[in-house]
Amino acid sequence: MTPKLAKLEALIGHRFADGNLLERALTHRSWAYENLPGESEEAVRDAQNESMEFVGDSVLGLIIAERLFQINPKSTEGDLTLMKHHLVSTTTLARIAENLSLGDYVRVGRGEEKTGGRKKQALLANTLEAVIAAVFLDGGYSAARVFLGRIFADEIRSATPKNSLDYKTMLQEMLQAEKMTAPAYNVVKTDGPPHDRTFLVEAVWETGKARGTGTSIKAAEMMAAEMALNMLGPQKETKTKRVGKN
């Protein structure tokens, strides 16, 4: 293991028996395609971290659910779901990845480097999921549990159903799941005197738009995102039913 990866290993708090797992977890597909010319598609795929993200996502979900249940034994399923969704969201994962400085260690291609890939929330979140998978595959469930318990300690401690209602993140992730870009938020109108203003904000995405109001721009954006989710929910259900009939 290189000195640089050894430093990250110390930050993670897990000594890897197989350092290749950590190296792969830190390898973005852009790097693999640029640096492995002539290799088979399978070899390139095996050198990058996308399939590890899948494993890490599953391990993360289980451990977070277990921890939330342990410290909130009287909470309803709905409240636990809200808190879990907040904790495993792209925003939270990216923030934790930044705390670990994962952006300094991930291997990205030249194009991704030029567009600021190391600081992109989605890339950071995905890399953290891959690192979680690396710890799990190398040390098992117990090692992953210790690792996540440490890096998520503050987030879990402060999680409540009320502060977990992040409609903007929920909307962004729903659109990403449908292969659409993140929504844009535009202030359409401002009413009232400076000390008592009301903002009208419009959330715009590829297939629609929704509006929300609030006494701050952030509150108006959150309402617009909630309205968008209400609009998209029935559309998604209809799409699912159509697919099921085919």
PDB file of C-alpha atoms in Angstrom:
ATOM      1  CA  MET A   1       0.000   0.000   0.000  1.00  0.00           C
ATOM      2  CA  THR A   2       1.313   3.463  -0.933  1.00  0.00           C
ATOM      3  CA  PRO A   3       2.032   6.029   1.822  1.00  0.00           C
ATOM      4  CA  LYS A   4      -0.933   8.075   0.585  1.00  0.00           C
ATOM      5  CA  LEU A   5      -3.359   5.158   0.901  1.00  0.00           C
ATOM      6  CA  ALA A   6      -1.830   4.240   4.256  1.00  0.00           C
ATOM      7  CA  LYS A   7      -2.738   7.737   5.447  1.00  0.00           C
ATOM      8  CA  LEU A   8      -6.331   7.248   4.311  1.00  0.00           C
ATOM      9  CA  GLU A   9      -6.372   3.821   5.929  1.00  0.00           C
ATOM     10  CA  ALA A  10      -5.528   5.545   9.226  1.00  0.00           C
ATOM     11  CA  LEU A  11      -8.363   8.042   8.712  1.00  0.00           C
ATOM     12  CA  ILE A  12     -10.757   5.189   8.023  1.00  0.00           C
ATOM     13  CA  GLY A  13      -9.566   3.357  11.112  1.00  0.00           C
ATOM     14  CA  HIS A  14      -9.380  -0.057   9.456  1.00  0.00           C
ATOM     15  CA  ARG A  15      -6.188  -1.915   8.519  1.00  0.00           C
ATOM     16  CA  PHE A  16      -6.815  -3.651   5.207  1.00  0.00           C
ATOM     17  CA  ALA A  17      -5.670  -7.209   4.672  1.00  0.00           C
ATOM     18  CA  ASP A  18      -6.304  -6.638   0.957  1.00  0.00           C
ATOM     19  CA  GLY A  19      -5.222  -3.126  -0.004  1.00  0.00           C
ATOM     20  CA  ASN A  20      -6.507  -3.673  -3.543  1.00  0.00           C
ATOM     21  CA  LEU A  21     -10.056  -3.338  -2.230  1.00  0.00           C
ATOM     22  CA  LEU A  22      -9.389   0.198  -1.014  1.00  0.00           C
ATOM     23  CA  GLU A  23      -7.612   1.110  -4.239  1.00  0.00           C
ATOM     24  CA  ARG A  24     -10.530  -0.120  -6.320  1.00  0.00           C
ATOM     25  CA  ALA A  25     -13.012   1.710  -4.087  1.00  0.00           C
ATOM     26  CA  LEU A  26     -11.185   4.943  -4.917  1.00  0.00           C
ATOM     27  CA  THR A  27     -11.107   4.371  -8.687  1.00  0.00           C
ATOM     28  CA  HIS A  28     -13.720   6.248 -10.709  1.00  0.00           C
ATOM     29  CA  ARG A  29     -14.783   4.795 -14.041  1.00  0.00           C
ATOM     30  CA  SER A  30     -13.301   7.814 -15.876  1.00  0.00           C
ATOM     31  CA  TRP A  31      -9.821   6.884 -14.598  1.00  0.00           C
ATOM     32  CA  ALA A  32     -10.243   3.204 -15.479  1.00  0.00           C
ATOM     33  CA  TYR A  33     -11.265   3.912 -19.078  1.00  0.00           C
ATOM     34  CA  GLU A  34      -8.428   6.402 -19.603  1.00  0.00           C
ATOM     35  CA  ASN A  35      -5.663   4.381 -17.961  1.00  0.00           C
ATOM     36  CA  LEU A  36      -6.466   0.840 -19.056  1.00  0.00           C
ATOM     37  CA  PRO A  37      -6.450   1.096 -22.863  1.00  0.00           C
ATOM     38  CA  GLY A  38      -6.621  -2.192 -24.689  1.00  0.00           C
ATOM     39  CA  GLU A  39      -8.048  -4.016 -21.676  1.00  0.00           C
ATOM     40  CA  SER A  40     -11.274  -5.943 -22.002  1.00  0.00           C
ATOM     41  CA  GLU A  41     -14.552  -4.364 -20.924  1.00  0.00           C
ATOM     42  CA  GLU A  42     -14.674  -6.815 -18.052  1.00  0.00           C
ATOM     43  CA  ALA A  43     -11.174  -5.877 -16.856  1.00  0.00           C
ATOM     44  CA  VAL A  44     -12.005  -2.174 -16.932  1.00  0.00           C
ATOM     45  CA  ARG A  45     -15.234  -2.809 -15.058  1.00  0.00           C
ATOM     46  CA  ASP A  46     -13.417  -4.858 -12.423  1.00  0.00           C
ATOM     47  CA  ALA A  47     -10.912  -2.039 -11.845  1.00  0.00           C
ATOM     48  CA  GLN A  48     -13.500   0.644 -11.004  1.00  0.00           C
ATOM     49  CA  ASN A  49     -15.766   1.149  -8.023  1.00  0.00           C
ATOM     50  CA  GLU A  50     -19.318   1.155  -9.440  1.00  0.00           C
ATOM     51  CA  SER A  51     -20.260  -2.379  -8.372  1.00  0.00           C
ATOM     52  CA  MET A  52     -18.735  -1.694  -4.964  1.00  0.00           C
ATOM     53  CA  GLU A  53     -21.082   1.265  -4.599  1.00  0.00           C
ATOM     54  CA  PHE A  54     -23.972  -1.199  -4.858  1.00  0.00           C
ATOM     55  CA  VAL A  55     -22.578  -3.325  -2.024  1.00  0.00           C
ATOM     56  CA  GLY A  56     -21.748  -0.300   0.115  1.00  0.00           C
ATOM     57  CA  ASP A  57     -25.230   1.143  -0.301  1.00  0.00           C
ATOM     58  CA  SER A  58     -26.793  -2.100   0.999  1.00  0.00           C
ATOM     59  CA  VAL A  59     -24.383  -2.400   3.939  1.00  0.00           C
ATOM     60  CA  LEU A  60     -24.904   1.260   4.832  1.00  0.00           C
ATOM     61  CA  GLY A  61     -28.690   0.942   4.770  1.00  0.00           C
ATOM     62  CA  LEU A  62     -28.693  -2.091   7.059  1.00  0.00           C
ATOM     63  CA  ILE A  63     -26.265  -0.683   9.628  1.00  0.00           C
ATOM     64  CA  ILE A  64     -27.979   2.719   9.770  1.00  0.00           C
ATOM     65  CA  ALA A  65     -31.384   1.038  10.161  1.00  0.00           C
ATOM     66  CA  GLU A  66     -30.020  -1.139  12.964  1.00  0.00           C
ATOM     67  CA  ARG A  67     -28.472   1.821  14.775  1.00  0.00           C
ATOM     68  CA  LEU A  68     -31.578   4.000  14.476  1.00  0.00           C
ATOM     69  CA  PHE A  69     -33.746   1.178  15.824  1.00  0.00           C
ATOM     70  CA  GLN A  70     -31.419   0.708  18.789  1.00  0.00           C
ATOM     71  CA  ILE A  71     -31.388   4.355  19.866  1.00  0.00           C
ATOM     72  CA  ASN A  72     -35.033   5.096  18.944  1.00  0.00           C
ATOM     73  CA  PRO A  73     -36.857   1.926  20.064  1.00  0.00           C
ATOM     74  CA  LYS A  74     -40.201   3.707  20.453  1.00  0.00           C
ATOM     75  CA  SER A  75     -40.143   5.541  17.122  1.00  0.00           C
ATOM     76  CA  THR A  76     -42.663   4.662  14.430  1.00  0.00           C
ATOM     77  CA  GLU A  77     -41.639   3.014  11.167  1.00  0.00           C
ATOM     78  CA  GLY A  78     -42.408   6.275   9.376  1.00  0.00           C
ATOM     79  CA  ASP A  79     -40.125   8.322  11.623  1.00  0.00           C
ATOM     80  CA  LEU A  80     -37.310   5.771  11.355  1.00  0.00           C
ATOM     81  CA  THR A  81     -37.681   5.806   7.569  1.00  0.00           C
ATOM     82  CA  LEU A  82     -37.432   9.607   7.454  1.00  0.00           C
ATOM     83  CA  MET A  83     -34.270   9.620   9.542  1.00  0.00           C
ATOM     84  CA  LYS A  84     -32.705   6.790   7.570  1.00  0.00           C
ATOM     85  CA  HIS A  85     -33.461   8.516   4.256  1.00  0.00           C
ATOM     86  CA  HIS A  86     -31.773  11.667   5.536  1.00  0.00           C
ATOM     87  CA  LEU A  87     -28.704   9.824   6.814  1.00  0.00           C
ATOM     88  CA  VAL A  88     -28.090   7.850   3.603  1.00  0.00           C
ATOM     89  CA  SER A  89     -28.866  10.780   1.273  1.00  0.00           C
ATOM     90  CA  THR A  90     -26.327  12.050  -1.231  1.00  0.00           C
ATOM     91  CA  THR A  91     -25.999  15.295   0.715  1.00  0.00           C
ATOM     92  CA  THR A  92     -25.131  13.577   4.001  1.00  0.00           C
ATOM     93  CA  LEU A  93     -22.779  11.068   2.378  1.00  0.00           C
ATOM     94  CA  ALA A  94     -20.968  13.817   0.478  1.00  0.00           C
ATOM     95  CA  ARG A  95     -20.525  15.822   3.677  1.00  0.00           C
ATOM     96  CA  ILE A  96     -19.024  12.838   5.493  1.00  0.00           C
ATOM     97  CA  ALA A  97     -16.814  12.063   2.488  1.00  0.00           C
ATOM     98  CA  GLU A  98     -15.525  15.637   2.623  1.00  0.00           C
ATOM     99  CA  ASN A  99     -14.741  15.201   6.336  1.00  0.00           C
ATOM    100  CA  LEU A 100     -12.604  12.183   5.372  1.00  0.00           C
ATOM    101  CA  SER A 101     -11.021  14.156   2.489  1.00  0.00           C
ATOM    102  CA  LEU A 102     -11.971  11.365   0.057  1.00  0.00           C
ATOM    103  CA  GLY A 103     -11.831  13.825  -2.814  1.00  0.00           C
ATOM    104  CA  ASP A 104      -8.061  14.028  -2.330  1.00  0.00           C
ATOM    105  CA  TYR A 105      -7.686  10.267  -2.744  1.00  0.00           C
ATOM    106  CA  VAL A 106     -10.144   9.278  -5.471  1.00  0.00           C
ATOM    107  CA  ARG A 107      -8.648   8.531  -8.898  1.00  0.00           C
ATOM    108  CA  VAL A 108     -10.481  10.347 -11.694  1.00  0.00           C
ATOM    109  CA  GLY A 109      -9.840  10.803 -15.395  1.00  0.00           C
ATOM    110  CA  ARG A 110      -8.558  14.021 -16.940  1.00  0.00           C
ATOM    111  CA  GLY A 111     -11.998  15.126 -18.109  1.00  0.00           C
ATOM    112  CA  GLU A 112     -13.551  14.561 -14.708  1.00  0.00           C
ATOM    113  CA  GLU A 113     -10.639  16.383 -13.090  1.00  0.00           C
ATOM    114  CA  LYS A 114     -11.178  19.446 -15.293  1.00  0.00           C
ATOM    115  CA  THR A 115     -14.873  19.654 -14.377  1.00  0.00           C
ATOM    116  CA  GLY A 116     -14.171  19.539 -10.638  1.00  0.00           C
ATOM    117  CA  GLY A 117     -15.120  15.902 -10.191  1.00  0.00           C
ATOM    118  CA  ARG A 118     -13.341  15.593  -6.865  1.00  0.00           C
ATOM    119  CA  LYS A 119     -15.801  18.068  -5.350  1.00  0.00           C
ATOM    120  CA  LYS A 120     -19.011  16.780  -6.918  1.00  0.00           C
ATOM    121  CA  GLN A 121     -21.507  15.602  -4.319  1.00  0.00           C
ATOM    122  CA  ALA A 122     -22.610  12.537  -6.277  1.00  0.00           C
ATOM    123  CA  LEU A 123     -19.038  11.386  -6.915  1.00  0.00           C
ATOM    124  CA  LEU A 124     -18.069  11.863  -3.266  1.00  0.00           C
ATOM    125  CA  ALA A 125     -21.167  10.027  -2.032  1.00  0.00           C
ATOM    126  CA  ASN A 126     -20.594   7.138  -4.427  1.00  0.00           C
ATOM    127  CA  THR A 127     -16.936   6.909  -3.417  1.00  0.00           C
ATOM    128  CA  LEU A 128     -17.875   6.726   0.254  1.00  0.00           C
ATOM    129  CA  GLU A 129     -20.302   3.877  -0.506  1.00  0.00           C
ATOM    130  CA  ALA A 130     -17.492   2.054  -2.316  1.00  0.00           C
ATOM    131  CA  VAL A 131     -15.144   2.559   0.661  1.00  0.00           C
ATOM    132  CA  ILE A 132     -17.846   1.168   2.969  1.00  0.00           C
ATOM    133  CA  ALA A 133     -17.985  -1.886   0.696  1.00  0.00           C
ATOM    134  CA  ALA A 134     -14.191  -2.219   0.840  1.00  0.00           C
ATOM    135  CA  VAL A 135     -14.226  -2.245   4.646  1.00  0.00           C
ATOM    136  CA  PHE A 136     -17.090  -4.755   4.660  1.00  0.00           C
ATOM    137  CA  LEU A 137     -15.502  -7.084   2.097  1.00  0.00           C
ATOM    138  CA  ASP A 138     -12.144  -6.927   3.876  1.00  0.00           C
ATOM    139  CA  GLY A 139     -13.213  -7.099   7.520  1.00  0.00           C
ATOM    140  CA  GLY A 140     -16.816  -8.242   7.533  1.00  0.00           C
ATOM    141  CA  TYR A 141     -19.968  -6.767   9.052  1.00  0.00           C
ATOM    142  CA  SER A 142     -18.389  -5.957  12.421  1.00  0.00           C
ATOM    143  CA  ALA A 143     -15.627  -3.869  10.840  1.00  0.00           C
ATOM    144  CA  ALA A 144     -18.134  -1.982   8.692  1.00  0.00           C
ATOM    145  CA  ARG A 145     -20.337  -1.419  11.739  1.00  0.00           C
ATOM    146  CA  VAL A 146     -17.469   0.093  13.725  1.00  0.00           C
ATOM    147  CA  PHE A 147     -16.403   2.274  10.789  1.00  0.00           C
ATOM    148  CA  LEU A 148     -19.894   3.618  10.127  1.00  0.00           C
ATOM    149  CA  GLY A 149     -20.647   4.056  13.806  1.00  0.00           C
ATOM    150  CA  ARG A 150     -17.661   6.373  14.047  1.00  0.00           C
ATOM    151  CA  ILE A 151     -18.071   8.478  10.918  1.00  0.00           C
ATOM    152  CA  PHE A 152     -21.867   8.792  11.297  1.00  0.00           C
ATOM    153  CA  ALA A 153     -21.831   9.405  15.070  1.00  0.00           C
ATOM    154  CA  ASP A 154     -22.645  13.129  14.922  1.00  0.00           C
ATOM    155  CA  GLU A 155     -25.199  12.728  12.123  1.00  0.00           C
ATOM    156  CA  ILE A 156     -27.063   9.945  13.934  1.00  0.00           C
ATOM    157  CA  ARG A 157     -26.973  11.835  17.245  1.00  0.00           C
ATOM    158  CA  SER A 158     -28.620  14.897  15.709  1.00  0.00           C
ATOM    159  CA  ALA A 159     -31.119  13.073  13.470  1.00  0.00           C
ATOM    160  CA  THR A 160     -34.800  13.643  14.226  1.00  0.00           C
ATOM    161  CA  PRO A 161     -37.906  13.049  12.078  1.00  0.00           C
ATOM    162  CA  LYS A 162     -38.480  16.808  11.865  1.00  0.00           C
ATOM    163  CA  ASN A 163     -35.029  17.803  10.622  1.00  0.00           C
ATOM    164  CA  SER A 164     -34.936  14.826   8.255  1.00  0.00           C
ATOM    165  CA  LEU A 165     -37.674  16.205   5.998  1.00  0.00           C
ATOM    166  CA  ASP A 166     -35.372  17.458   3.246  1.00  0.00           C
ATOM    167  CA  TYR A 167     -37.667  17.709   0.232  1.00  0.00           C
ATOM    168  CA  LYS A 168     -34.949  19.250  -1.977  1.00  0.00           C
ATOM    169  CA  THR A 169     -32.693  16.235  -1.522  1.00  0.00           C
ATOM    170  CA  MET A 170     -35.608  13.851  -2.006  1.00  0.00           C
ATOM    171  CA  LEU A 171     -36.569  15.589  -5.258  1.00  0.00           C
ATOM    172  CA  GLN A 172     -33.002  15.579  -6.566  1.00  0.00           C
ATOM    173  CA  GLU A 173     -32.591  11.879  -5.831  1.00  0.00           C
ATOM    174  CA  MET A 174     -35.944  11.026  -7.441  1.00  0.00           C
ATOM    175  CA  LEU A 175     -34.923  12.877 -10.603  1.00  0.00           C
ATOM    176  CA  GLN A 176     -31.494  11.237 -10.610  1.00  0.00           C
ATOM    177  CA  ALA A 177     -33.183   7.837 -10.387  1.00  0.00           C
ATOM    178  CA  GLU A 178     -35.089   8.779 -13.555  1.00  0.00           C
ATOM    179  CA  LYS A 179     -31.815   9.823 -15.269  1.00  0.00           C
ATOM    180  CA  MET A 180     -32.709  13.525 -15.131  1.00  0.00           C
ATOM    181  CA  THR A 181     -30.574  16.460 -14.029  1.00  0.00           C
ATOM    182  CA  ALA A 182     -31.044  18.219 -10.693  1.00  0.00           C
ATOM    183  CA  PRO A 183     -33.793  20.866 -10.545  1.00  0.00           C
ATOM    184  CA  ALA A 184     -33.095  24.590 -10.722  1.00  0.00           C
ATOM    185  CA  TYR A 185     -34.693  26.987  -8.242  1.00  0.00           C
ATOM    186  CA  ASN A 186     -35.615  30.502  -9.348  1.00  0.00           C
ATOM    187  CA  VAL A 187     -37.051  33.354  -7.281  1.00  0.00           C
ATOM    188  CA  VAL A 188     -40.127  34.450  -9.252  1.00  0.00           C
ATOM    189  CA  LYS A 189     -41.481  37.159  -6.970  1.00  0.00           C
ATOM    190  CA  THR A 190     -40.800  38.937  -3.673  1.00  0.00           C
ATOM    191  CA  ASP A 191     -43.615  40.623  -1.722  1.00  0.00           C
ATOM    192  CA  GLY A 192     -43.744  42.731   1.420  1.00  0.00           C
ATOM    193  CA  PRO A 193     -41.424  45.126   3.247  1.00  0.00           C
ATOM    194  CA  PRO A 194     -37.824  44.117   4.089  1.00  0.00           C
ATOM    195  CA  HIS A 195     -38.754  42.973   7.599  1.00  0.00           C
ATOM    196  CA  ASP A 196     -41.733  40.866   6.475  1.00  0.00           C
ATOM    197  CA  ARG A 197     -41.048  39.447   3.026  1.00  0.00           C
ATOM    198  CA  THR A 198     -42.635  36.513   1.271  1.00  0.00           C
ATOM    199  CA  PHE A 199     -40.797  34.748  -1.532  1.00  0.00           C
ATOM    200  CA  LEU A 200     -42.278  32.861  -4.462  1.00  0.00           C
ATOM    201  CA  VAL A 201     -39.840  30.282  -5.829  1.00  0.00           C
ATOM    202  CA  GLU A 202     -40.192  27.994  -8.825  1.00  0.00           C
ATOM    203  CA  ALA A 203     -38.526  24.583  -9.046  1.00  0.00           C
ATOM    204  CA  VAL A 204     -37.836  23.668 -12.674  1.00  0.00           C
ATOM    205  CA  TRP A 205     -36.790  20.259 -14.006  1.00  0.00           C
ATOM    206  CA  GLU A 206     -36.724  18.575 -17.399  1.00  0.00           C
ATOM    207  CA  THR A 207     -40.378  17.554 -17.459  1.00  0.00           C
ATOM    208  CA  GLY A 208     -42.126  20.140 -15.314  1.00  0.00           C
ATOM    209  CA  LYS A 209     -42.124  22.850 -12.689  1.00  0.00           C
ATOM    210  CA  ALA A 210     -43.706  23.611  -9.339  1.00  0.00           C
ATOM    211  CA  ARG A 211     -43.961  26.666  -7.100  1.00  0.00           C
ATOM    212  CA  GLY A 212     -43.695  27.302  -3.378  1.00  0.00           C
ATOM    213  CA  THR A 213     -43.849  30.260  -1.025  1.00  0.00           C
ATOM    214  CA  GLY A 214     -42.111  31.038   2.264  1.00  0.00           C
ATOM    215  CA  THR A 215     -40.757  33.772   4.499  1.00  0.00           C
ATOM    216  CA  SER A 216     -37.238  32.860   3.325  1.00  0.00           C
ATOM    217  CA  ILE A 217     -35.892  31.695  -0.015  1.00  0.00           C
ATOM    218  CA  LYS A 218     -34.845  28.373   1.536  1.00  0.00           C
ATOM    219  CA  ALA A 219     -38.339  27.765   2.932  1.00  0.00           C
ATOM    220  CA  ALA A 220     -39.900  28.621  -0.424  1.00  0.00           C
ATOM    221  CA  GLU A 221     -37.505  26.279  -2.217  1.00  0.00           C
ATOM    222  CA  MET A 222     -38.388  23.491   0.209  1.00  0.00           C
ATOM    223  CA  MET A 223     -42.105  23.990  -0.424  1.00  0.00           C
ATOM    224  CA  ALA A 224     -41.566  24.048  -4.185  1.00  0.00           C
ATOM    225  CA  ALA A 225     -39.641  20.772  -3.921  1.00  0.00           C
ATOM    226  CA  GLU A 226     -42.466  19.265  -1.839  1.00  0.00           C
ATOM    227  CA  MET A 227     -45.017  20.326  -4.462  1.00  0.00           C
ATOM    228  CA  ALA A 228     -42.814  18.811  -7.163  1.00  0.00           C
ATOM    229  CA  LEU A 229     -42.639  15.512  -5.275  1.00  0.00           C
ATOM    230  CA  ASN A 230     -46.425  15.516  -4.974  1.00  0.00           C
ATOM    231  CA  MET A 231     -46.666  16.019  -8.731  1.00  0.00           C
ATOM    232  CA  LEU A 232     -44.080  13.383  -9.610  1.00  0.00           C
ATOM    233  CA  GLY A 233     -45.401  10.741  -7.205  1.00  0.00           C
ATOM    234  CA  PRO A 234     -48.577   9.925  -9.156  1.00  0.00           C
ATOM    235  CA  GLN A 235     -46.643  10.089 -12.452  1.00  0.00           C
ATOM    236  CA  LYS A 236     -44.173   7.495 -11.155  1.00  0.00           C
ATOM    237  CA  GLU A 237     -46.980   5.228  -9.968  1.00  0.00           C
ATOM    238  CA  THR A 238     -48.661   5.466 -13.385  1.00  0.00           C
ATOM    239  CA  LYS A 239     -45.385   4.680 -15.157  1.00  0.00           C
ATOM    240  CA  THR A 240     -44.827   1.656 -12.888  1.00  0.00           C
ATOM    241  CA  LYS A 241     -48.296   0.315 -13.601  1.00  0.00           C
ATOM    242  CA  ARG A 242     -47.754   0.694 -17.350  1.00  0.00           C
ATOM    243  CA  VAL A 243     -44.449  -1.184 -17.177  1.00  0.00           C
ATOM    244  CA  GLY A 244     -46.115  -3.919 -15.158  1.00  0.00           C
ATOM    245  CA  LYS A 245     -48.734  -4.454 -17.851  1.00  0.00           C
ATOM    246  CA  ASN A 246     -46.148  -4.896 -20.609  1.00  0.00           C
TER     247      ASN A 246
END
